[in-house]
mmCIF file of C-alpha atoms in Angstrom:
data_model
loop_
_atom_site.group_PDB
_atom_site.id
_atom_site.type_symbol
_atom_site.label_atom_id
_atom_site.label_comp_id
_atom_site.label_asym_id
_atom_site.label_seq_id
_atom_site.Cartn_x
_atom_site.Cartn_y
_atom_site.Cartn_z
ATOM 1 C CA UNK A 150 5.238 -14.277 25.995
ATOM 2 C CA UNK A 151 1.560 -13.012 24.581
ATOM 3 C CA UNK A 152 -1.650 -13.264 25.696
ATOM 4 C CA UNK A 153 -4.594 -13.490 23.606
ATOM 5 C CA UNK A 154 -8.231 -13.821 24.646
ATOM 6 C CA UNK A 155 -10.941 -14.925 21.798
ATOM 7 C CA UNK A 156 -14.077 -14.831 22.927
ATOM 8 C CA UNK A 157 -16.888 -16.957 21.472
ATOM 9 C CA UNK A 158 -20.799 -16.944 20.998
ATOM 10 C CA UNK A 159 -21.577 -16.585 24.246
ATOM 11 C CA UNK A 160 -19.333 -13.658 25.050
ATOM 12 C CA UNK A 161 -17.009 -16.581 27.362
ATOM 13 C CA UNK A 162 -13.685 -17.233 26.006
ATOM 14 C CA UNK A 163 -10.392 -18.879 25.910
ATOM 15 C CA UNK A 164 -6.810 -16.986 26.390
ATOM 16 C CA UNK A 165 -3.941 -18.539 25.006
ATOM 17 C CA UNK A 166 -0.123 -17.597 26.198
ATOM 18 C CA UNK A 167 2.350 -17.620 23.972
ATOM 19 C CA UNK A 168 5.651 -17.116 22.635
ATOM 20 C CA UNK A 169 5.164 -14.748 19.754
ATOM 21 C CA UNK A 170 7.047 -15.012 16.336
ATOM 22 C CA UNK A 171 8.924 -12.825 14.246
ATOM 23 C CA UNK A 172 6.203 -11.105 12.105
ATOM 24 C CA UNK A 173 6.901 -9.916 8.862
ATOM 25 C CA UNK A 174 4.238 -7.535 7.175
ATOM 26 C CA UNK A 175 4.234 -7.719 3.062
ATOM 27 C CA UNK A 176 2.584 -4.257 1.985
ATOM 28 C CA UNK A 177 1.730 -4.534 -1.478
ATOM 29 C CA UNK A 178 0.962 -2.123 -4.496
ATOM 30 C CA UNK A 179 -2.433 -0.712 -5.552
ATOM 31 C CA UNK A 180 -2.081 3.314 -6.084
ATOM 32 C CA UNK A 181 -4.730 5.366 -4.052
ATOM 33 C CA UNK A 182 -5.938 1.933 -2.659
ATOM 34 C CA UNK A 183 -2.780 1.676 -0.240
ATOM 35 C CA UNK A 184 -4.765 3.538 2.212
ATOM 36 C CA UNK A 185 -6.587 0.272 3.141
ATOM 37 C CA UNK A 186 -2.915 -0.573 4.502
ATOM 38 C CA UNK A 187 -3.107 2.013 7.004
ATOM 39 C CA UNK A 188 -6.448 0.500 8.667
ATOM 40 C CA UNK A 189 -4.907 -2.866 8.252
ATOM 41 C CA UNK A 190 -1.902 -1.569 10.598
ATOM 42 C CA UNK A 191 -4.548 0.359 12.818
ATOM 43 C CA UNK A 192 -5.989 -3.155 13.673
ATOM 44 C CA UNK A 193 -3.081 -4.650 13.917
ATOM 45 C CA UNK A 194 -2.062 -2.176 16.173
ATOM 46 C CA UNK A 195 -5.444 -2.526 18.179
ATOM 47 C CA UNK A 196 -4.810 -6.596 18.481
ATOM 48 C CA UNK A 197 -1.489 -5.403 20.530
ATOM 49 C CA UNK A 198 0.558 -6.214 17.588
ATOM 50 C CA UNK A 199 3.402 -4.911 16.193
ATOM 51 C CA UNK A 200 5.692 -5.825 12.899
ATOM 52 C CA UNK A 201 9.051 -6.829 13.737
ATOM 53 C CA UNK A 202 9.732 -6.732 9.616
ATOM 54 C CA UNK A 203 7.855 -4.586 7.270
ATOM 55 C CA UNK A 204 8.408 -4.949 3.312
ATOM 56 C CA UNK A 205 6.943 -2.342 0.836
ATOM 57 C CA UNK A 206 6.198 -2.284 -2.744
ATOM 58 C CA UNK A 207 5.207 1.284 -4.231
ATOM 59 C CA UNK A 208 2.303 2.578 -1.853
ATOM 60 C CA UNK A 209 3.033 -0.284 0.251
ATOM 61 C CA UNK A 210 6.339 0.953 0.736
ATOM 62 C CA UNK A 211 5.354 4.728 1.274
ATOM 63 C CA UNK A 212 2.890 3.489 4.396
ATOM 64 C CA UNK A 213 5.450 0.799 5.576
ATOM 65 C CA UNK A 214 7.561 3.329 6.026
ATOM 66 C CA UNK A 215 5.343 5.510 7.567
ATOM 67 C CA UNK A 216 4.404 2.977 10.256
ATOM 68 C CA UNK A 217 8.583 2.387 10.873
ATOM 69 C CA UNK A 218 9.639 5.907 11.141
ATOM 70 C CA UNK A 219 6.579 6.857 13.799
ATOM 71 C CA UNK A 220 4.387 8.930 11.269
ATOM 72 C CA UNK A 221 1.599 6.641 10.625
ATOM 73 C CA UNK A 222 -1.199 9.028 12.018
ATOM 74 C CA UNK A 223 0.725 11.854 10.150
ATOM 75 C CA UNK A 224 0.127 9.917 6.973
ATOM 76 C CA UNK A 225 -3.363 9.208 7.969
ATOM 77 C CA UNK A 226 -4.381 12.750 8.904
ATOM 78 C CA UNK A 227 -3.183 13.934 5.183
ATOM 79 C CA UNK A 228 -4.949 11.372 3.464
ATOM 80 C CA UNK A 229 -8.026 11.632 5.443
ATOM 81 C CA UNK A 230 -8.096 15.713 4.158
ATOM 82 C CA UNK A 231 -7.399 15.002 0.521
ATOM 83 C CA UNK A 232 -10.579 15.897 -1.700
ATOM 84 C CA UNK A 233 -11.514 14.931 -4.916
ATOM 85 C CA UNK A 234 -8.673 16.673 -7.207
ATOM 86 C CA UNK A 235 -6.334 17.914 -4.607
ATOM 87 C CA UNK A 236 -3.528 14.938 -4.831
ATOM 88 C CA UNK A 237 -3.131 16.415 -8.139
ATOM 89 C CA UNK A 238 -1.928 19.457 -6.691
ATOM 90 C CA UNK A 239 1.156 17.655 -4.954
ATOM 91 C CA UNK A 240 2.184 16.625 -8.536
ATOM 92 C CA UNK A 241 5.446 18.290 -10.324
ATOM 93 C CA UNK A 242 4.005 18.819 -13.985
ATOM 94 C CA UNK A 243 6.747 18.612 -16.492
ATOM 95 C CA UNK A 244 7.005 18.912 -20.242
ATOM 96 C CA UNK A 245 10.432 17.053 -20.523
ATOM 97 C CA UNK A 246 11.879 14.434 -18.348
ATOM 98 C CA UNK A 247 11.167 10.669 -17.497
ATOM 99 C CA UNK A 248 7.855 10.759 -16.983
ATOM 100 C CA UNK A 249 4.794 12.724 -16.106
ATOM 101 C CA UNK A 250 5.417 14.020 -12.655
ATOM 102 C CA UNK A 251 8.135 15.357 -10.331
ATOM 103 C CA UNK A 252 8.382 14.438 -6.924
ATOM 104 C CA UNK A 253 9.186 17.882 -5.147
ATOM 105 C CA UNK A 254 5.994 18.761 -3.284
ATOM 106 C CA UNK A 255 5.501 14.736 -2.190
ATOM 107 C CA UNK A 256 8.873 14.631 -0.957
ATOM 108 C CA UNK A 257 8.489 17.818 1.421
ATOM 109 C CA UNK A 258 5.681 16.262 2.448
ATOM 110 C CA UNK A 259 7.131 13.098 3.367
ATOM 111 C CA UNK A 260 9.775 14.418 5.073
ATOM 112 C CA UNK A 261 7.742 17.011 7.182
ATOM 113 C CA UNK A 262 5.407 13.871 7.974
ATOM 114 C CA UNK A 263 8.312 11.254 8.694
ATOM 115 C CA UNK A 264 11.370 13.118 8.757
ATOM 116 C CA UNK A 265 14.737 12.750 7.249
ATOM 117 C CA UNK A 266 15.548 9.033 8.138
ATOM 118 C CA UNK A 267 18.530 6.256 7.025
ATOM 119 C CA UNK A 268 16.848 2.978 6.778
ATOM 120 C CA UNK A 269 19.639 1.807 8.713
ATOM 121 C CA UNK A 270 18.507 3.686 11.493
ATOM 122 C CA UNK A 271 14.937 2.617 11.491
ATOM 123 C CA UNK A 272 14.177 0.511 14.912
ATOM 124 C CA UNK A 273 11.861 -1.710 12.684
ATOM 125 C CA UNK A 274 13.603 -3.414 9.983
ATOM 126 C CA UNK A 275 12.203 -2.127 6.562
ATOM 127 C CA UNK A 276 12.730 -2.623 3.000
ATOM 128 C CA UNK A 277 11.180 -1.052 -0.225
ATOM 129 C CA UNK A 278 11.107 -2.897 -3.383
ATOM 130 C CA UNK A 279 12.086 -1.301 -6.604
ATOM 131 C CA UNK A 280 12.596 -2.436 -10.327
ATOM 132 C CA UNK A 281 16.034 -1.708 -11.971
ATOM 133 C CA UNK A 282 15.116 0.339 -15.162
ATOM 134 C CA UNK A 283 18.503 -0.816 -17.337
ATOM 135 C CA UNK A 284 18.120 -4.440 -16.565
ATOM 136 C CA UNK A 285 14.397 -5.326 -14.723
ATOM 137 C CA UNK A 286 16.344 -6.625 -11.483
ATOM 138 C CA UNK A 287 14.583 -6.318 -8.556
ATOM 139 C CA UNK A 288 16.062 -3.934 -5.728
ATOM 140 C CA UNK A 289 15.755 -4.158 -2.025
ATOM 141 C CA UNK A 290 16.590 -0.489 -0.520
ATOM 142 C CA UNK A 291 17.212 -1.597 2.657
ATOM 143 C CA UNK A 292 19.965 1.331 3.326
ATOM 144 C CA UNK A 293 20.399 4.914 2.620
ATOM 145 C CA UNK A 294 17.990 7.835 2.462
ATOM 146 C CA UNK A 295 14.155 6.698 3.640
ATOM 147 C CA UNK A 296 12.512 9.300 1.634
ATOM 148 C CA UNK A 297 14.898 8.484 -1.314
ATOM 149 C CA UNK A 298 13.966 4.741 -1.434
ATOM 150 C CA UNK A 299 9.942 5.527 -1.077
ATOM 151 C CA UNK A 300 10.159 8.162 -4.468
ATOM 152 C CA UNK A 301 12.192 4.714 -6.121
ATOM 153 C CA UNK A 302 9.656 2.284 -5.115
ATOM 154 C CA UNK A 303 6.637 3.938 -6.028
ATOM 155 C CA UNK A 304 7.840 5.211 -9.765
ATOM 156 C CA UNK A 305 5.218 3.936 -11.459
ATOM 157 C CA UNK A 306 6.874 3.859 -15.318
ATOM 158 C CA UNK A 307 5.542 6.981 -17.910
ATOM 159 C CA UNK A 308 3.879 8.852 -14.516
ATOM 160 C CA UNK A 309 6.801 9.678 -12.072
ATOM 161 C CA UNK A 310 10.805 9.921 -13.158
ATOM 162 C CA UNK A 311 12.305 7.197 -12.399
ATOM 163 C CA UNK A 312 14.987 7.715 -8.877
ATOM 164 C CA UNK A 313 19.168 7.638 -9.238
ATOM 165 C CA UNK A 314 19.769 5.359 -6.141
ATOM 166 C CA UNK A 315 23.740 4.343 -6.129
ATOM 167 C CA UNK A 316 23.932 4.815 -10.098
ATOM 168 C CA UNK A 317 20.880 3.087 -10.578
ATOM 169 C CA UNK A 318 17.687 4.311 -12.271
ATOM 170 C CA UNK A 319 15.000 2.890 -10.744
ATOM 171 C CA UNK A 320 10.699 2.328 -11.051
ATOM 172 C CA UNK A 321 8.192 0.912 -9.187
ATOM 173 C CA UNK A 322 8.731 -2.305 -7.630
ATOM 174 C CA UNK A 323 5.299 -3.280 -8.852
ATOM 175 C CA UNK A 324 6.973 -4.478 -11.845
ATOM 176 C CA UNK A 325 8.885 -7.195 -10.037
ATOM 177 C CA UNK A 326 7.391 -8.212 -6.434
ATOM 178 C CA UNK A 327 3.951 -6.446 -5.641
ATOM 179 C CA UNK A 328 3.581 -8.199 -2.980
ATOM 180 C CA UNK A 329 7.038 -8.401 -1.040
ATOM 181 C CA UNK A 330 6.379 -11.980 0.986
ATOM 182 C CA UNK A 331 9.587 -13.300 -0.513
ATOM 183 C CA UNK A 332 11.294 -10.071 1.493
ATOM 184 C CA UNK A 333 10.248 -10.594 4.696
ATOM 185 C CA UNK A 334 11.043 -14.774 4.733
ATOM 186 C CA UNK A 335 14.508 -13.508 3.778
ATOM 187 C CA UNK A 336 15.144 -11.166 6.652
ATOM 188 C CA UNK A 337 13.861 -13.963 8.780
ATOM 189 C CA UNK A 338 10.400 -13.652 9.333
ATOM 190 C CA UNK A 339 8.685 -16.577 11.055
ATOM 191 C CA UNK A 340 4.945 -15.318 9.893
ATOM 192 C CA UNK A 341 4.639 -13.741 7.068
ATOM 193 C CA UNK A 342 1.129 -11.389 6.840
ATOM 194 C CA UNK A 343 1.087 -10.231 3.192
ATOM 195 C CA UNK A 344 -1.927 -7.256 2.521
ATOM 196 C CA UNK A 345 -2.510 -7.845 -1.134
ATOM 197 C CA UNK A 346 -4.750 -4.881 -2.741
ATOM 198 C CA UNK A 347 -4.971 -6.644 -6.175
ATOM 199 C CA UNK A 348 -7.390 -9.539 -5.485
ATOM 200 C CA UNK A 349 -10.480 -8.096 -5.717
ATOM 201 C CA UNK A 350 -10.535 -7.717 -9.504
ATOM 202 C CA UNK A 351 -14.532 -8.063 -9.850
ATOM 203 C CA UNK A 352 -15.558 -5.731 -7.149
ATOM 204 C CA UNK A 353 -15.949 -2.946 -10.029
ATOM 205 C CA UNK A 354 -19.222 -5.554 -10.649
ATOM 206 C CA UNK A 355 -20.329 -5.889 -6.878
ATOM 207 C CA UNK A 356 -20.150 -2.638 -6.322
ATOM 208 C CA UNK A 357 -22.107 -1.195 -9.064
ATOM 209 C CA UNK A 358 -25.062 -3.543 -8.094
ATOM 210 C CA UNK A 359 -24.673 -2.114 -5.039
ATOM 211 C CA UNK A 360 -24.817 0.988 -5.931
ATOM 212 C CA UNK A 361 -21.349 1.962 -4.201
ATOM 213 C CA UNK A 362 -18.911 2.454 -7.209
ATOM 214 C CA UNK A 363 -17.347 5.856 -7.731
ATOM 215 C CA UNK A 364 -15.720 7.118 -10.669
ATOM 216 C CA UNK A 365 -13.367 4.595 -11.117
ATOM 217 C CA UNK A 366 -10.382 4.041 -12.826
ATOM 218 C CA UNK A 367 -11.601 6.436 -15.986
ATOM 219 C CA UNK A 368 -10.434 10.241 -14.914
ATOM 220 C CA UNK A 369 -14.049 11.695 -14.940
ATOM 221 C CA UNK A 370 -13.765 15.082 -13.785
ATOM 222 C CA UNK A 371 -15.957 17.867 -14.379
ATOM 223 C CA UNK A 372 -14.789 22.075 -15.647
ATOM 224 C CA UNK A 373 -14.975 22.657 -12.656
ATOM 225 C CA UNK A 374 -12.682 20.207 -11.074
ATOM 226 C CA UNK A 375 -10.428 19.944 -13.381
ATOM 227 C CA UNK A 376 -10.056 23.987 -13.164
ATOM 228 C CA UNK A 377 -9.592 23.428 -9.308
ATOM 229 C CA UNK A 378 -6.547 20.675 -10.227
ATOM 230 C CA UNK A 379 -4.853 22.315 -12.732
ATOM 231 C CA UNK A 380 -5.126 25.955 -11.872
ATOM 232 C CA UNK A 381 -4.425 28.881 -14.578
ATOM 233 C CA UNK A 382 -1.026 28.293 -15.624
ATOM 234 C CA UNK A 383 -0.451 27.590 -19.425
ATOM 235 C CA UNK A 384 1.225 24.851 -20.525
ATOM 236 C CA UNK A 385 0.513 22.699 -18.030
ATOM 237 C CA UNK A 386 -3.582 23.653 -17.964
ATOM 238 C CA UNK A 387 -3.517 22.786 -21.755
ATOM 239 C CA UNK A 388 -1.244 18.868 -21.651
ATOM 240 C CA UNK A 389 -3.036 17.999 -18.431
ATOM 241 C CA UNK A 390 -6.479 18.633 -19.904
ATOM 242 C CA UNK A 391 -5.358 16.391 -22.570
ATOM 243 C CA UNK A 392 -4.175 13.857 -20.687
ATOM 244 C CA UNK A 393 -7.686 13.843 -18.819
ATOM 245 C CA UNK A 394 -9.664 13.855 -21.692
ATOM 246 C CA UNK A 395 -11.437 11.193 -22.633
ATOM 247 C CA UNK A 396 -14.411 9.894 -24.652
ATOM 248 C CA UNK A 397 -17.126 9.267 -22.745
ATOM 249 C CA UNK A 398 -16.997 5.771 -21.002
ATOM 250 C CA UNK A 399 -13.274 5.697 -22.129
ATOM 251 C CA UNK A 400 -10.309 5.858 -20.402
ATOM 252 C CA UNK A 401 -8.001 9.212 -20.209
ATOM 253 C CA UNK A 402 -4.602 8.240 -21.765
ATOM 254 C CA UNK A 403 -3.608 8.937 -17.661
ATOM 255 C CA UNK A 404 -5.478 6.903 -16.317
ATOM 256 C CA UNK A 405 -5.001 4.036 -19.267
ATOM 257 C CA UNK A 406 -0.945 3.942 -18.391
ATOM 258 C CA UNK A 407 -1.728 3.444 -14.133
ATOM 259 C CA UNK A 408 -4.464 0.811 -15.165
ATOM 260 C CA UNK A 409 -2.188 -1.315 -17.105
ATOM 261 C CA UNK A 410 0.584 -1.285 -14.442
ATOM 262 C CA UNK A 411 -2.918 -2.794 -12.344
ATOM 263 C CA UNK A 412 -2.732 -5.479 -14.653
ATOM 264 C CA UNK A 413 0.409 -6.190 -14.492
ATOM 265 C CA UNK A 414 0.987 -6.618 -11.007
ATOM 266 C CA UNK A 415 -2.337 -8.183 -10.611
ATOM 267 C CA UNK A 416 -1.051 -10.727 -13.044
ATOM 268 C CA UNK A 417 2.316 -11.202 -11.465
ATOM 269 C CA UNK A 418 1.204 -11.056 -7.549
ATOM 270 C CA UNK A 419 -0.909 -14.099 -8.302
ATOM 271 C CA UNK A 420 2.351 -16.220 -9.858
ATOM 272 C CA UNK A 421 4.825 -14.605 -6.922
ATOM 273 C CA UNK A 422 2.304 -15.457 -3.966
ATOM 274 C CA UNK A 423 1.492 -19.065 -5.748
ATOM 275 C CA UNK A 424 5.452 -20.012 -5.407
ATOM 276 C CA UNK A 425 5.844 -18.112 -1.933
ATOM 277 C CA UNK A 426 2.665 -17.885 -0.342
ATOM 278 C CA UNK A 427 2.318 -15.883 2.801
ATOM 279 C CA UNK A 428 1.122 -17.669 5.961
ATOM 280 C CA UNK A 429 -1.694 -15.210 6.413
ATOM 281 C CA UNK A 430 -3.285 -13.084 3.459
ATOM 282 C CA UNK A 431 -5.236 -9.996 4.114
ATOM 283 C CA UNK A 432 -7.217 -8.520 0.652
ATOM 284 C CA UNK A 433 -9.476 -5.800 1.488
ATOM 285 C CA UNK A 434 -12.770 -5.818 -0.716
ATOM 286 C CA UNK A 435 -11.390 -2.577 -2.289
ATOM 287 C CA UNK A 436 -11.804 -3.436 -6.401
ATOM 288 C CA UNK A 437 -14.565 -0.724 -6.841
ATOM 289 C CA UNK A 438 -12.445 1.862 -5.734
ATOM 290 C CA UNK A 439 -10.709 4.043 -8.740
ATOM 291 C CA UNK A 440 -6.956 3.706 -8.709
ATOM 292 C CA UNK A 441 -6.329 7.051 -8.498
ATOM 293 C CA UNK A 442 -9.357 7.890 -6.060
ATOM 294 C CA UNK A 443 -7.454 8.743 -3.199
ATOM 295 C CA UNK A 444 -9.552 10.890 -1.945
ATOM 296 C CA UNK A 445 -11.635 7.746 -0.664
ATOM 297 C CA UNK A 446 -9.190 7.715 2.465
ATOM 298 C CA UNK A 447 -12.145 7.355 4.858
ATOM 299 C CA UNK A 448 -13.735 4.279 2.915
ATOM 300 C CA UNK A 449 -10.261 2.370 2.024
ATOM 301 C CA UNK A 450 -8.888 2.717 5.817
ATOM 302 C CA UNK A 451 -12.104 1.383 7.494
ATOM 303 C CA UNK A 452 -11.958 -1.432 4.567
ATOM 304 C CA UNK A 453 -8.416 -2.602 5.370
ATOM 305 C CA UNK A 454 -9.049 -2.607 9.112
ATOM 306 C CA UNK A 455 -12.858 -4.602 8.525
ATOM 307 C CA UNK A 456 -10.392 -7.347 6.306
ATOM 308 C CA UNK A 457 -7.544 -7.422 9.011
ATOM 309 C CA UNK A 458 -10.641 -8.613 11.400
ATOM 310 C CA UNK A 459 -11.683 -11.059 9.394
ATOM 311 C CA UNK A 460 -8.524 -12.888 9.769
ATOM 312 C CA UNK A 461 -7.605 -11.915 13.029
ATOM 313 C CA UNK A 462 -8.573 -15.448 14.242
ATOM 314 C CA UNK A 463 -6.453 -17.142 11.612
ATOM 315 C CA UNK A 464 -3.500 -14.795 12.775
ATOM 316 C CA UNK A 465 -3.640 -15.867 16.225
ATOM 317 C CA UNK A 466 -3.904 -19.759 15.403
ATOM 318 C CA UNK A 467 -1.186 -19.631 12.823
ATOM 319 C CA UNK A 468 0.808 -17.911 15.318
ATOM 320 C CA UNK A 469 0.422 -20.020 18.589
ATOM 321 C CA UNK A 470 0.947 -23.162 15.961
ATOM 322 C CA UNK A 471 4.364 -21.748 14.994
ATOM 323 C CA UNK A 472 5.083 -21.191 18.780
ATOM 324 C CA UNK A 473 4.141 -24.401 19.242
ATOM 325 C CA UNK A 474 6.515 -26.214 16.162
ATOM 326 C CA UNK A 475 9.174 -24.396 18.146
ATOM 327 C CA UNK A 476 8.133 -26.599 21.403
ATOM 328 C CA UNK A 477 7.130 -23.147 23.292
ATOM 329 C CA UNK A 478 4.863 -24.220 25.615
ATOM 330 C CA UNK A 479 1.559 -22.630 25.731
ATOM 331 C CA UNK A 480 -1.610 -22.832 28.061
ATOM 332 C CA UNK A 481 -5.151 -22.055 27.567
#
């Protein structure tokens, strides 16, 4: 059974007791924005909560997993000390493969941060969505390697190799399911929460007549930063500099290629959640923050824990309604 107390304007309240249902968290895609998932999770936590499912599509996946293998705060810490170019620093240049970046320096880091787990062995069940290269099918790693499965599902096409899984090359799963809703009914979710990062596709606008928008989505970065990112070494000082250039108020080829995946699974979350719509839908306000801005940590966590309250009262009546279709008695 679960208790839940809401109080109202006068600071009185109601508690309800209930039988709780299955939860199943959707964790979509959105780059640098994912962090927003972790304060999502940190209220959910706070609300005495916990996912008995948890689906993940690209970032969604890498903090879904996090939360499942007991290295959430881990994951928090390190993005919480990330500046403004050091990600790039955790990034495998290379001059010949399938795509930008290896995954070397990421995947020690992962594993330091939520060790060497099988899926299979997780306590929480947890799946991370990939796209088949060969034949666009989309893939449910719901076995084998955790770390393995996180590299597939957050491929994104032309930036990291794609990830042999079984004999499969695989990308991110933001080509087929960005937001993985459809996941979590099948492994028998009763309430599906779905944390969708790609709905706030005007808050570039807001936020500039606020006066809160950052660099955005364009790869501004001074000499000096860019020295800082790319260090001394020749030729990967000379290609990344290219990559970063840009004219002014254009987009770096770099940051054209993660911007169009945006638009993509912006495009397609909209027609997957309008055939399969989650019961509740969390979308932090995060649009004015740059895809690849992940040094915003601080911002996008207190964001997706400010949206998960927002809805927290929605949450608790769509789950003491589905307690009650199931004739569990409940008392105020």
């Amino acid at each position: 059974m679960f208790d839940f107390f809401r109080k109202n304007g006068d600071n009185q309240g109601e508690t309800y007791t209930f039988e709780r249902p299955k939860i199943g968290l959707a964790l979509g895609s959105g780059v640098a924005r994912g962090w927003a998932h972790i304060g999502v999770l940190k209220a959910l936590h706070d609300a005495g909560l916990k996912p008995d499912v948890v689906a993940g599509t690209s970032i969604g996946a890498v903090v879904g997993g996090a939360e499942v293998a007991g290295g959430l705060d881990a994951l928090e810490d390190w993005a919480r000390s990330l500046a403004k170019t050091n990600f790039f620093r955790f990034l495998d240049f290379k001059l010949l493969g399938g795509g930008l970046f290896g995954g070397a320096k990421l995947t020690d880091l992962m594993i330091r941060s939520f060790g060497d787990k099988e899926i299979e062995d997780l306590e929480t069940p947890f799946v991370a969505i990939a796209c088949e290269l060969m034949t666009g099918h989309e893939i449910w790693l719901r076995e084998g390697n955790l770390i393995n499965a996180l590299q597939a599902s957050f491929a994104l096409p032309g930036v990291f190799e794609p990830v042999s899984v079984e004999g499969r090359w695989l990308v991110d799963g933001a080509l087929v399911n960005p937001v993985p809703v459809s996941v979590c009914r099948a492994m028998g979710a009763e309430l599906v929460i779905s944390v969708n990062l790609a709905e706030d596709i005007y808050g570039r606008a807001r936020a500039e007549r606020e006066g809160l928008a950052g660099t955005g989505d364009y790869g501004v970065f001074t000499e000096n930063e860019k020295n800082k990112m790319l260090g001394d070494k020749l030729p990967t000082k000379t290609v990344m500099r290219q990559l970063l250039s840009h004219k002014k108020g254009a987009p770096s080829l770099f940051a054209n290629m993660v911007a169009s995946l945006n638009i993509v699974q912006n495009r397609l979350s909209r027609s997957r959640l309008a055939g399969d719509p989650p019961d509740i839908s969390i979308s932090p306000k995060c649009g004015h923050i740059g895809l690849m801005e992940f040094h915003r940590a601080d911002e996008l966590i207190d964001l997706g824990y400010q949206a998960f309250e927002e809805q927290k009262d929605e949450l608790f009546d769509a789950m003491k309604i589905i307690g009650f279709r199931r004739q569990i008695d409940f008392k105020k």
